[in-house]
Short mmCIF file of C-alpha atoms and ligand atoms in Angstrom, two decimals:
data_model
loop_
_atom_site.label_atom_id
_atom_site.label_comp_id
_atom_site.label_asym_id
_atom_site.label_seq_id
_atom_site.Cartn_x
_atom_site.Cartn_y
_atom_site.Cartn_z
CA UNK A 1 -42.01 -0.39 -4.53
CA UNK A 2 -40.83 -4.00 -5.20
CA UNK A 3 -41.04 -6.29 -2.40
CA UNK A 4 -37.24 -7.49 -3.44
CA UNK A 5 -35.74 -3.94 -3.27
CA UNK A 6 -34.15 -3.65 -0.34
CA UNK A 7 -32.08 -0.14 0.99
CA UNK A 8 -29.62 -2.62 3.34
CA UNK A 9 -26.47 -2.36 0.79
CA UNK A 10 -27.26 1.67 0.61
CA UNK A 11 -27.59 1.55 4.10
CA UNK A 12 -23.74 -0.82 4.52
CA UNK A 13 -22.41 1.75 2.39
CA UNK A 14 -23.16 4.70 3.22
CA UNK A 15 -22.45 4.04 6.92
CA UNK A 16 -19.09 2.46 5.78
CA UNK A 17 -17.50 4.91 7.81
CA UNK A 18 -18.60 3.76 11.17
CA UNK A 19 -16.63 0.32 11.20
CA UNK A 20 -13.57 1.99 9.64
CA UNK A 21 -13.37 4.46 12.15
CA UNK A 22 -13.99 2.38 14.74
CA UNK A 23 -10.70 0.43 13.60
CA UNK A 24 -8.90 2.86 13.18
CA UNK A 25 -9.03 4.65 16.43
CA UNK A 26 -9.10 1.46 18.02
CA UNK A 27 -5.18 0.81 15.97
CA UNK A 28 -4.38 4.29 17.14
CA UNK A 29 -5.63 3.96 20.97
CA UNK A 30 -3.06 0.41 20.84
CA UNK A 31 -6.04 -2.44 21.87
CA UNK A 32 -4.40 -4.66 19.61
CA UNK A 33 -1.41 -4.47 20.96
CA UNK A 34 -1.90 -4.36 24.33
CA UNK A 35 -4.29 -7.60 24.23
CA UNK A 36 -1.37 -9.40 22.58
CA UNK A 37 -0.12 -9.64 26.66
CA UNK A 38 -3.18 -11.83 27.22
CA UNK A 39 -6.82 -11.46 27.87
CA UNK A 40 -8.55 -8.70 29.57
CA UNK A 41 -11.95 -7.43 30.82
CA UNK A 42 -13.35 -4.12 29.61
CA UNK A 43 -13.12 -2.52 33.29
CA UNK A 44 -8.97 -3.52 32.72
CA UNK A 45 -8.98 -2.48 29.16
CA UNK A 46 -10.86 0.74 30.19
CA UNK A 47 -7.71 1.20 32.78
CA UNK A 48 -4.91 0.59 30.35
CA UNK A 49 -6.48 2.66 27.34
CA UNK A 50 -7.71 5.71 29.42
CA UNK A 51 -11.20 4.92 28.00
CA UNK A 52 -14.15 6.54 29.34
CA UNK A 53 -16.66 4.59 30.64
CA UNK A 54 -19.64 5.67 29.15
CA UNK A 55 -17.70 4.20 25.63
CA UNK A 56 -16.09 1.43 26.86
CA UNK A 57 -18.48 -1.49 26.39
CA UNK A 58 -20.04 -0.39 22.91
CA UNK A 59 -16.22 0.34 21.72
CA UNK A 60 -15.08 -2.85 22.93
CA UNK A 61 -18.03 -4.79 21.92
CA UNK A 62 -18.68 -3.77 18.29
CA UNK A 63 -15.13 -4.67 17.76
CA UNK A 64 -16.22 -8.45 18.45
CA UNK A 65 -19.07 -7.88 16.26
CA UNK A 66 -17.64 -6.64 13.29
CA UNK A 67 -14.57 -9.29 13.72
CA UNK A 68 -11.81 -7.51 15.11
CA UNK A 69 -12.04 -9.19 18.77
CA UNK A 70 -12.90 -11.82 20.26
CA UNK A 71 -14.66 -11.97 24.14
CA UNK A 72 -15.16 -15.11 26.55
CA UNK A 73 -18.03 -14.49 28.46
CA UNK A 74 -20.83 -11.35 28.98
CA UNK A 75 -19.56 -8.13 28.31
CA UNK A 76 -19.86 -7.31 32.04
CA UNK A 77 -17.43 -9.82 33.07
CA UNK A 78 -15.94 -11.54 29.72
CA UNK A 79 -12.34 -11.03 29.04
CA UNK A 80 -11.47 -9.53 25.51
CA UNK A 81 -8.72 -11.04 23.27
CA UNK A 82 -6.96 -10.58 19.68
CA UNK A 83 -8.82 -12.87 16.54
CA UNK A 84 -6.25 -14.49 14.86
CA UNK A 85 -5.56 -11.90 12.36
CA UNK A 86 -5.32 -8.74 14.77
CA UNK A 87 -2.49 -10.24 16.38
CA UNK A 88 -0.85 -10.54 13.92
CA UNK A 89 -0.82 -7.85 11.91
CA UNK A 90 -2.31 -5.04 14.19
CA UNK A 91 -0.31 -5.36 17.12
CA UNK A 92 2.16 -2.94 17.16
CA UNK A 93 5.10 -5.60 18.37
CA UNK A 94 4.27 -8.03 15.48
CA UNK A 95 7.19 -8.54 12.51
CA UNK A 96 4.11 -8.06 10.71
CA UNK A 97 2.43 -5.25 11.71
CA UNK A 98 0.53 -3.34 8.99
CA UNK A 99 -1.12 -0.83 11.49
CA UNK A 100 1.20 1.83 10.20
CA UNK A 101 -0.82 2.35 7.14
CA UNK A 102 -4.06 2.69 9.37
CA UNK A 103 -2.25 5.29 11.98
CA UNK A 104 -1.72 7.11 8.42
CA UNK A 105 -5.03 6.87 6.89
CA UNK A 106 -6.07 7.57 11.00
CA UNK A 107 -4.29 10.94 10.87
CA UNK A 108 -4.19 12.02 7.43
CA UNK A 109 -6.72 10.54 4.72
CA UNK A 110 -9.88 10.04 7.00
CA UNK A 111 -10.18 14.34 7.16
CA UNK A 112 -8.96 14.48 3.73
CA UNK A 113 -11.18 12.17 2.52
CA UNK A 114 -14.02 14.51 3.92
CA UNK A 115 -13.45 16.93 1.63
CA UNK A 116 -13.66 14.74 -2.01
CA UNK A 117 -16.79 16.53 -2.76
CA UNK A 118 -14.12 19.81 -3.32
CA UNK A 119 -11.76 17.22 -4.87
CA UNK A 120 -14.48 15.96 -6.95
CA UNK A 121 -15.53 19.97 -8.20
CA UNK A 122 -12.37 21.31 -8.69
CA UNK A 123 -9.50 18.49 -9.35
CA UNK A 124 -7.46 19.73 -6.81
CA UNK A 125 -5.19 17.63 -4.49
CA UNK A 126 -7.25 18.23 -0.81
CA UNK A 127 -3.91 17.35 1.69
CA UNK A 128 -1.42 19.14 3.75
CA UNK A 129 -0.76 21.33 0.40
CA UNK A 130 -4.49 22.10 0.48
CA UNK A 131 -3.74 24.92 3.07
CA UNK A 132 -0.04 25.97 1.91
CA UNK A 133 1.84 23.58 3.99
CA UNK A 134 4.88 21.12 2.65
CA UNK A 135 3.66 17.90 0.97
CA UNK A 136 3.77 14.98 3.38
CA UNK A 137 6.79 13.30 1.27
CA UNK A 138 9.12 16.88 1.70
CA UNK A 139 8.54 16.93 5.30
CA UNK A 140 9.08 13.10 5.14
CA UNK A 141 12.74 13.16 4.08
CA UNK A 142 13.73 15.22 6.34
CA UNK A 143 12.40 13.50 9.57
CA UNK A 144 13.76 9.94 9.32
CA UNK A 145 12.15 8.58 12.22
CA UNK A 146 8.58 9.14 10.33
CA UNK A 147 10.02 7.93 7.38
CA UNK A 148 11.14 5.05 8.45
CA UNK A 149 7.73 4.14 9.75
CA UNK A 150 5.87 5.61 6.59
CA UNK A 151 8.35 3.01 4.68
CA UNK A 152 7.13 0.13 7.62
CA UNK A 153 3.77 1.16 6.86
CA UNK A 154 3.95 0.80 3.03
CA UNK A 155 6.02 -2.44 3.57
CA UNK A 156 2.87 -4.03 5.49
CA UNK A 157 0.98 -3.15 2.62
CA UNK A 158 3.01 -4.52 -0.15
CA UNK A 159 3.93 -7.71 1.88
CA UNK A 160 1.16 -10.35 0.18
CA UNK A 161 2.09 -8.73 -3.21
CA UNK A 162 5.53 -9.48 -3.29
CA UNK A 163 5.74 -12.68 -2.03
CA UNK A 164 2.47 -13.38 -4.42
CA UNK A 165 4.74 -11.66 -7.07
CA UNK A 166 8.21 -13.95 -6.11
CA UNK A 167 6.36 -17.16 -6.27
CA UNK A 168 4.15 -16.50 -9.77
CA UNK A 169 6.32 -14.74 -11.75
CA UNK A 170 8.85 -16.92 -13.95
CA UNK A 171 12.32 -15.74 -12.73
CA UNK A 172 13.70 -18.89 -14.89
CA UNK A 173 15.42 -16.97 -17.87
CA UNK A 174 16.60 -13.51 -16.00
CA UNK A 175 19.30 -13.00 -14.12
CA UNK A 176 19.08 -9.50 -12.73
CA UNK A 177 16.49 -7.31 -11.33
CA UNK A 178 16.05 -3.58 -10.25
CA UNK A 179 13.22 -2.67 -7.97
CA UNK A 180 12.52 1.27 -8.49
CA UNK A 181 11.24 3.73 -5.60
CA UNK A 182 11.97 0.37 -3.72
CA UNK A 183 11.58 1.65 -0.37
CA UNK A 184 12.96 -0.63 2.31
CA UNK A 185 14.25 -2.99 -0.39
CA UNK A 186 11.20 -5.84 0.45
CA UNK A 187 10.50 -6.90 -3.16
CA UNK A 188 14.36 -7.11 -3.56
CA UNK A 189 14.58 -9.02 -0.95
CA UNK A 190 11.45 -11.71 -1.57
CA UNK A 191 12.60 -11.99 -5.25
CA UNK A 192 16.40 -13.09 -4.07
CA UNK A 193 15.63 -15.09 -1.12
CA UNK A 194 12.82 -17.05 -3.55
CA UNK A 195 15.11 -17.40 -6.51
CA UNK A 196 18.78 -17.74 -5.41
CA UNK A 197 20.08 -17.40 -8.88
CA UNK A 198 18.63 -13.52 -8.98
CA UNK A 199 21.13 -11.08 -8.18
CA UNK A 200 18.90 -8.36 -6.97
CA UNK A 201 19.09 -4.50 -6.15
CA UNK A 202 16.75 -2.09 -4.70
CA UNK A 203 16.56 1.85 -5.66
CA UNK A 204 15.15 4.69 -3.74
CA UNK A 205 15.64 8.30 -3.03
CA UNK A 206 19.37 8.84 -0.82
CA UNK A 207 17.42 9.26 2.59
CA UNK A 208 15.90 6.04 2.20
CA UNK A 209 18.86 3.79 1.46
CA UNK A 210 20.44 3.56 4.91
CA UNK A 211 16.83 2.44 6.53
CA UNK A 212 16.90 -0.06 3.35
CA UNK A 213 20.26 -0.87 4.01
CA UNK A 214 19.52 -2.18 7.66
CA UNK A 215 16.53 -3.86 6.80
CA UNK A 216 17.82 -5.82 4.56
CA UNK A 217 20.91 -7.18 6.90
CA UNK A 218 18.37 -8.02 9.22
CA UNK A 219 16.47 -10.32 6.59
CA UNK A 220 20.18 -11.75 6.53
CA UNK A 221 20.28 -10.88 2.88
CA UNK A 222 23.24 -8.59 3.22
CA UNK A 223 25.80 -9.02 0.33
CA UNK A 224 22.42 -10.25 -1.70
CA UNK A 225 20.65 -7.35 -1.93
CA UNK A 226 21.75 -3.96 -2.79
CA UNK A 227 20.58 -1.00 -1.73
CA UNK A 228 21.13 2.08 -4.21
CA UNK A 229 20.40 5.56 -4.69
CA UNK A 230 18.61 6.71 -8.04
CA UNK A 231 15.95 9.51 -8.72
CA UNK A 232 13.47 8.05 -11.07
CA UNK A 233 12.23 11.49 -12.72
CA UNK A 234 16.02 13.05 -13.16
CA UNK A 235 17.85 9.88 -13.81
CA UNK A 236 18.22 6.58 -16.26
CA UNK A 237 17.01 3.07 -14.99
CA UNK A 238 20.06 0.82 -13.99
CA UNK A 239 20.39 -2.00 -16.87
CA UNK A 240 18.96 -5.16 -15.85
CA UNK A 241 16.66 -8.24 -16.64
CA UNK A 242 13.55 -7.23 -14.81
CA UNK A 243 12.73 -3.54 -13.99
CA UNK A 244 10.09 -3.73 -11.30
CA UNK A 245 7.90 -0.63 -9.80
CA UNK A 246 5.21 -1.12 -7.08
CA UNK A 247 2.91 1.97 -5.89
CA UNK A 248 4.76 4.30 -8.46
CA UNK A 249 3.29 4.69 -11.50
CA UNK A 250 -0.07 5.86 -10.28
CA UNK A 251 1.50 8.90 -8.41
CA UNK A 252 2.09 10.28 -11.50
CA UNK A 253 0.48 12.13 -14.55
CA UNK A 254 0.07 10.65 -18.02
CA UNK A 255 3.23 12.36 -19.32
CA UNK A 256 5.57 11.32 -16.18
CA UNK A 257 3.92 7.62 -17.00
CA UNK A 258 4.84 7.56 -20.42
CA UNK A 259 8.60 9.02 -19.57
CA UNK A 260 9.04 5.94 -16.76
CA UNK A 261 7.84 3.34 -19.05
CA UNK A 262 10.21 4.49 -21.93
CA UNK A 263 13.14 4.93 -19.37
CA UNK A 264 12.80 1.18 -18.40
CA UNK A 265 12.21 0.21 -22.23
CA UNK A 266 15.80 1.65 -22.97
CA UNK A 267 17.11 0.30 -19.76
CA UNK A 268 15.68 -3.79 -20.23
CA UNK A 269 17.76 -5.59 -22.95
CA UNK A 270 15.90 -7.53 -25.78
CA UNK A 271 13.29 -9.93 -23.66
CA UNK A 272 13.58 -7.97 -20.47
CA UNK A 273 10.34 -7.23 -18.60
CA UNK A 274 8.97 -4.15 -17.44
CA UNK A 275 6.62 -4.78 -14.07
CA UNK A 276 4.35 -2.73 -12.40
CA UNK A 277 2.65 -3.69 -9.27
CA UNK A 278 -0.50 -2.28 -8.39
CA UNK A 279 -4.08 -2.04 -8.31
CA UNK A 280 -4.71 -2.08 -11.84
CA UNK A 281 -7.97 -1.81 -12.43
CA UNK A 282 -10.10 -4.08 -14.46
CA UNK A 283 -10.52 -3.32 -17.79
CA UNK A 284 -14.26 -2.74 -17.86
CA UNK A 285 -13.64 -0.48 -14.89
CA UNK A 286 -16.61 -2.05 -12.92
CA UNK A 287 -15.06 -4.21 -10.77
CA UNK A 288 -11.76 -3.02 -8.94
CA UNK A 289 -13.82 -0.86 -6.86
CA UNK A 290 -10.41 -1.27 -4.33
CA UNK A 291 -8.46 0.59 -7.73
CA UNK A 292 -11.10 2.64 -8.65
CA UNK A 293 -11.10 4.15 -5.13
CA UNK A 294 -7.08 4.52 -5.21
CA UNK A 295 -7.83 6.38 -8.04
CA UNK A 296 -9.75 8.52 -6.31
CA UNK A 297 -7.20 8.91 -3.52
CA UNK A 298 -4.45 10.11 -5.85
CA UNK A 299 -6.97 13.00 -6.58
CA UNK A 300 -6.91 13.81 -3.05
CA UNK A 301 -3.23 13.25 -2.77
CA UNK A 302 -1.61 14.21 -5.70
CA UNK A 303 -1.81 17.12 -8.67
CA UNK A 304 -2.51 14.99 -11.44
CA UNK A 305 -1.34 10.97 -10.28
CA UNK A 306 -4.60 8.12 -11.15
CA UNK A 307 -4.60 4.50 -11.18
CA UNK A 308 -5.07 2.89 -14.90
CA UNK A 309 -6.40 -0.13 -16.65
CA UNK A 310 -4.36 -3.12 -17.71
CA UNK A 311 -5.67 -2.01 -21.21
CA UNK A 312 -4.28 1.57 -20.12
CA UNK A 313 -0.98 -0.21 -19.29
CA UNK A 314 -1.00 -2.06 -22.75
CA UNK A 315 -1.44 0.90 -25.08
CA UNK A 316 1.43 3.11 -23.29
CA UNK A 317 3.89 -0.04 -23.09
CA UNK A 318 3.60 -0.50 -26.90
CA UNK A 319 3.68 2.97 -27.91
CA UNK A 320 7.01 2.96 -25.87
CA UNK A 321 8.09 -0.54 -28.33
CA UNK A 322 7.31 -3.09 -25.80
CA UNK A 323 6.13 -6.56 -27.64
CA UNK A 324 3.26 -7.71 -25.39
CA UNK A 325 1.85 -7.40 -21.99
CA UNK A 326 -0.10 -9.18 -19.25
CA UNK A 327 -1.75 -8.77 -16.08
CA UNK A 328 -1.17 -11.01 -13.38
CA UNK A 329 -3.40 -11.12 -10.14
CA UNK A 330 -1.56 -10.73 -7.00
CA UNK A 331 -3.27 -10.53 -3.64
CA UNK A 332 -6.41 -9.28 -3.21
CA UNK A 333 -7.02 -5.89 -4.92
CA UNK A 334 -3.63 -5.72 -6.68
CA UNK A 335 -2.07 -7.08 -9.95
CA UNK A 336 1.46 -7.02 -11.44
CA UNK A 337 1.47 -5.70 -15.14
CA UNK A 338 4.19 -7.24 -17.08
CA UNK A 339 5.42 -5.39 -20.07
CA UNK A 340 8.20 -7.47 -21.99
CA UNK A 341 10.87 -5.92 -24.53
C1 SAM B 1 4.35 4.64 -2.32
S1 SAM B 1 6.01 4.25 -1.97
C2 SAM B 1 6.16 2.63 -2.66
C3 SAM B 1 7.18 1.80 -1.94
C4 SAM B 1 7.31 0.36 -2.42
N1 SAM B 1 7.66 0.28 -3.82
C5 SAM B 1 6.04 -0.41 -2.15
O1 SAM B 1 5.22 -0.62 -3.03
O2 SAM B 1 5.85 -0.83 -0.99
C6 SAM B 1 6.83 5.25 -3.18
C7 SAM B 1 8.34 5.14 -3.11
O3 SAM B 1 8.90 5.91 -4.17
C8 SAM B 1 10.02 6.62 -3.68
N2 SAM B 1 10.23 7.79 -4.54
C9 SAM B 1 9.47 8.90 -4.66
N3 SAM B 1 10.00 9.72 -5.58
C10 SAM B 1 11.12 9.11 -6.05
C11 SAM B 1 12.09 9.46 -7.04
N4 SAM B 1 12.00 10.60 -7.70
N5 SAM B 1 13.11 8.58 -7.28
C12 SAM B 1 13.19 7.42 -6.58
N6 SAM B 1 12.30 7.02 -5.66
C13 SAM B 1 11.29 7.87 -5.39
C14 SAM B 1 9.61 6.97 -2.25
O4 SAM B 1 10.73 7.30 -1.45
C15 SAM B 1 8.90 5.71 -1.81
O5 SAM B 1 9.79 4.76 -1.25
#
């Protein structure tokens, strides 16, 4: 063997699971938020979280040594605090909070992720419909005090993007915009409150809008932003400057794509522009591993949904007439493709 081979990445890898897990029952037990009231000790963290104490000090303590804490003095007697970037956005209080999505991928995706072997033999989707029971979106719509949170969740998520995707995309010679399968109305909202010459609307399914119709009064965009009802797959795209989609096109199948993309085509007038926020992958497919991965988690959540290339995203947008395309890089993993008539 080579004296510079070395198994450590193997080894950060394939153990990946430990510091995820650890973060995500920590989001789930509430540390974060309960050490936004100040800092504690692990005997009074112990007390608050109903921790047992054989865990208590290697819980607590390899969350301040993979980042996610920070403590004051021994572990015996040093009191425990939020960094920086747990308090905000993993304490439950916090405007923004993005701990939804981890209670989610805490509850749901962590089992279903143990089974992508069987996802990986047989194509199949390995979530609640794995064993008969309603898909987590039907059973969403009709509870809308977890929808409302699932919609929180995704809007934690999506936050960097949009506001990446208000300031770097050039609003200058459009005067209208739709966001599609817009959720709580957040992109609407970013894109009217950064350009005030944008008159903006958000669509979603009907037992979203009133959740998207309070959030937006309480940006104080009310009268700015609307909030309408439109199903995607069974209706036509409103007609507007700017058709935007974020976290939609990958749910779907090649064919459902392909219909989307031609809907917004005949929606956009001549010079209108198509967007679709994601995590396109990069071309060469060896780099997104973030994409490549989502990719992977439509095959555990959905029948036939992937994630695509910006090349991908090219070659359907101009077999539906578009004149060019572009990918622009958002926030971290994610990119808006831009697809203009
Ligand atoms: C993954 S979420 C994305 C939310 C938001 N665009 C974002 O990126 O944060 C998918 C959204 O599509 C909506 N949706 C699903 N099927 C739809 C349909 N047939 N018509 C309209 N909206 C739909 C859901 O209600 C949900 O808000």
């Amino acid at each position: 063997m080579q004296d510079h081979v070395s198994p450590e990445q193997i080894l950060q890898i394939g153990f990946g699971f430990w510091p995820s897990k650890t973060l995500l029952s920590a989001v789930e037990l509430g540390v974060f938020t309960v050490l936004a009231n100040g800092p504690m000790t692990g005997a009074q963290l112990q007390d608050a979280l109903e921790l047992h104490p054989r865990a208590t000090s290697d819980f607590l303590d390899t969350l301040v040594s993979i980042g996610l804490l920070n403590r004051d003095g021994p572990s015996a007697s040093g009191r425990y605090s939020n960094t920086p970037s747990t308090a905000a956005f993993l304490d439950r209080k916090s405007p923004t909070y993005i701990g939804g999505l981890f209670e989610m991928a805490n509850a749901r995706l962590y089992p279903f992720w143990a089974d992508l072997t069987a996802a990986l033999k047989t194509g199949k989707p390995q979530n609640e419909v794995k064993n008969g029971n309603p898909a987590l979106f039907d059973t969403l719509y009709s509870d809308p005090a977890r929808l409302e949170q699932f919609m929180d969740a995704m809007s934690g998520v999506s936050m960097g993007n949009f506001a990446a995707f208000a300031d770097k995309f050039d609003f200058s010679t459009y005067k209208t915009m739709a966001d599609i399968g817009g959720a709580t109305g957040q992109l609407a909202s970013f894109v009217a409150r950064r350009h005030p010459h944008m008159s903006c609307a958000s669509y979603d399914l009907a037992a979203v809008q009133p959740i998207a119709e309070r959030r937006i009064k309480e940006r104080g965009l009310e009268g700015r932003v609307k909030a309408g009802v439109l199903d995607f797959l069974k209706q036509d795209l409103p007609n507007v400057d700017v058709i935007t989609t974020s976290n939609i096109l990958h749910d779907w199948d090649l064919a459902t794509k392909k219909m989307l993309i031609a809907k917004a085509y005949r929606a956009l007038p001549q010079g209108g522009a198509f967007v679709a926020i994601e995590n396109v992958i990069d071309d060469e497919r060896r780099r997104n591993a973030f994409g490549l991965m989502m990719s992977l988690n439509m095959l555990i959540e959905t029948g036939s949904g992937f994630d695509y290339t910006g090349a991908q995203f090219n070659e359907w947008c101009k077999e539906a007439g578009f004149k060019r395309t572009e990918v622009i890089h958002l926030a971290g993993p994610a990119s808006a493709a831009l697809a203009y008539k």
